[in-house]
Short mmCIF file of C-alpha atoms in Angstrom, two decimals:
data_model
loop_
_atom_site.label_atom_id
_atom_site.label_comp_id
_atom_site.label_asym_id
_atom_site.label_seq_id
_atom_site.Cartn_x
_atom_site.Cartn_y
_atom_site.Cartn_z
CA MET A 1 94.43 14.98 -31.69
CA ILE A 2 90.79 14.15 -30.93
CA ARG A 3 91.74 12.76 -27.53
CA GLY A 4 93.45 16.04 -26.68
CA ARG A 5 90.35 18.03 -27.62
CA ILE A 6 88.09 15.72 -25.62
CA ALA A 7 90.38 16.03 -22.59
CA PHE A 8 90.46 19.82 -22.98
CA LEU A 9 86.66 20.02 -23.23
CA PHE A 10 86.28 17.75 -20.20
CA LEU A 11 88.62 19.94 -18.12
CA LEU A 12 86.83 23.08 -19.32
CA VAL A 13 83.43 21.70 -18.28
CA CYS A 14 84.81 20.67 -14.87
CA CYS A 15 86.29 24.13 -14.27
CA LEU A 16 83.04 25.84 -15.22
CA ALA A 17 81.07 23.55 -12.90
CA ALA A 18 83.48 24.28 -10.04
CA LEU A 19 83.24 28.04 -10.60
CA GLY A 20 79.44 27.83 -10.64
CA SER A 21 79.48 25.97 -7.34
CA VAL A 22 81.75 28.54 -5.68
CA SER A 23 79.60 31.37 -7.02
CA ALA A 24 76.43 29.79 -5.61
CA GLN A 25 78.06 29.40 -2.18
CA GLN A 26 79.10 33.05 -2.15
CA ARG A 27 75.57 34.23 -2.96
CA SER A 28 73.98 32.35 -0.05
CA PRO A 29 76.43 32.29 2.85
CA SER A 30 75.46 30.73 6.15
CA ARG A 31 74.56 33.36 8.74
CA ALA A 32 75.02 31.14 11.73
CA GLY A 33 78.28 31.43 13.58
CA PRO A 34 79.80 29.05 16.11
CA SER A 35 77.82 27.96 19.15
CA ARG A 36 78.43 29.66 22.48
CA ALA A 37 77.28 28.80 25.97
CA GLY A 38 75.95 31.48 28.29
CA TRP A 39 72.98 32.96 30.10
CA ILE A 40 69.91 34.87 28.96
CA SER A 41 69.19 37.96 31.04
CA ASP A 42 68.03 41.56 30.76
CA GLU A 43 70.11 44.59 29.86
CA ASN A 44 69.87 46.31 33.25
CA CYS A 45 70.80 43.41 35.52
CA GLY A 46 73.05 41.57 33.07
CA ALA A 47 75.19 38.99 34.84
CA GLN A 48 73.32 39.36 38.17
CA HIS A 49 70.57 37.15 36.74
CA THR A 50 72.86 34.36 35.63
CA LYS A 51 71.52 31.98 38.24
CA PRO A 52 68.68 29.46 38.15
CA GLY A 53 65.47 30.75 39.71
CA ARG A 54 65.74 34.31 38.42
CA ALA A 55 63.32 33.80 35.49
CA ASP A 56 60.48 35.83 37.08
CA CYS A 57 62.71 38.85 37.60
CA VAL A 58 64.06 38.71 34.04
CA GLN A 59 60.55 38.47 32.61
CA LYS A 60 59.44 41.48 34.66
CA CYS A 61 62.41 43.46 33.39
CA TRP A 62 61.60 42.49 29.79
CA ARG A 63 57.97 43.66 30.24
CA GLY A 64 58.76 46.77 32.28
CA GLY A 65 57.44 47.77 35.66
CA ALA A 66 53.87 48.73 34.72
CA SER A 67 52.78 45.11 35.18
CA VAL A 68 53.94 45.16 38.82
CA GLY A 69 52.82 48.65 39.81
CA HIS A 70 55.98 50.57 38.90
CA PRO A 71 55.38 52.32 35.57
CA GLU A 72 58.66 54.22 35.95
CA TRP A 73 60.59 50.99 35.26
CA LYS A 74 61.21 50.92 31.52
CA PRO A 75 61.24 47.63 29.58
CA GLN A 76 64.73 46.21 29.24
CA ARG A 77 66.26 44.45 26.26
CA ALA A 78 67.16 40.76 26.29
CA VAL A 79 70.88 40.02 26.49
CA PHE A 80 73.16 37.01 26.21
CA ILE A 81 76.07 36.76 28.66
CA ALA A 82 78.78 34.48 27.27
CA ASP A 83 80.31 31.98 29.69
CA ASP A 84 83.83 32.19 28.28
CA ASP A 85 84.49 35.94 28.53
CA ARG A 86 81.37 37.24 30.37
CA ALA A 87 80.73 39.58 27.43
CA VAL A 88 77.20 41.01 27.26
CA TRP A 89 75.55 40.81 23.82
CA ILE A 90 72.19 42.50 23.14
CA VAL A 91 69.82 40.04 21.47
CA ASP A 92 68.50 41.80 18.36
CA ASN A 93 65.68 39.26 17.91
CA PRO A 94 64.40 38.82 21.50
CA GLN A 95 61.50 36.58 20.43
CA ALA A 96 64.12 33.86 19.81
CA VAL A 97 65.04 33.73 23.51
CA ALA A 98 61.65 34.58 25.03
CA ASP A 99 61.22 31.02 26.37
CA PHE A 100 64.60 31.05 28.13
CA PRO A 101 64.65 33.85 30.78
CA ALA A 102 67.55 33.42 33.24
CA ALA A 103 68.41 30.10 31.60
CA HIS A 104 71.82 28.62 30.87
CA VAL A 105 71.75 28.01 27.12
CA VAL A 106 73.78 27.28 24.03
CA VAL A 107 73.13 29.73 21.20
CA VAL A 108 74.10 29.70 17.56
CA GLY A 109 73.98 33.06 15.89
CA GLN A 110 75.64 35.91 14.11
CA LEU A 111 77.63 38.30 16.31
CA ASP A 112 78.08 41.97 15.40
CA SER A 113 81.13 43.14 17.36
CA ALA A 114 80.66 46.79 16.39
CA LYS A 115 77.14 46.95 17.80
CA LYS A 116 77.68 44.29 20.53
CA THR A 117 74.59 42.44 19.29
CA ILE A 118 73.78 38.84 18.48
CA HIS A 119 71.14 37.58 16.06
CA VAL A 120 70.14 34.22 17.54
CA GLU A 121 69.55 31.52 14.93
CA LYS A 122 69.14 28.63 17.36
CA VAL A 123 68.92 28.34 21.14
CA SER A 124 68.81 25.24 23.31
CA PRO A 125 69.27 24.51 27.03
CA ALA A 126 72.85 23.88 28.04
CA ALA A 127 73.80 20.51 29.44
CA PRO A 128 73.77 20.53 33.25
#
C-alpha cells in the first residue's frame, strides 16, 4: 500500500514538472525562424541590385537623393530578396542589415506574410 502511494506521488510530481516545463516554453517562444539565403537591396530597385558591386547605389537609395544633389529622390526602405522564390521582404529593422548593402547573405528572422516584412534576428555573409 505504501509503495503504491509513493509511486503515485512520484508520477504526480513528474507530471507537474513536465507541465511546468511546457508552460515555460509557451511563455517565451523563439522568434527566430529558419535561415534563408538572399540579397539585401532597397525597395525601389529590388532585385536589380542583387549583384556584387552595387553597394554604393543601395546606400544612396537608403539615404535618399539629397546627399547626391537630388532632393526629390525619397529614402527607400531596406529589403531582403530571397534566393529560392525571389520574394521581396521589407526589413522592419533596417539597422540589422545596414552593414550589408547589395550583399548576398543568410538571414534568420521572423517573417510576417500578411505585411511582407521580415524582422532580422541574425545576418551573415553567404558562402561564395
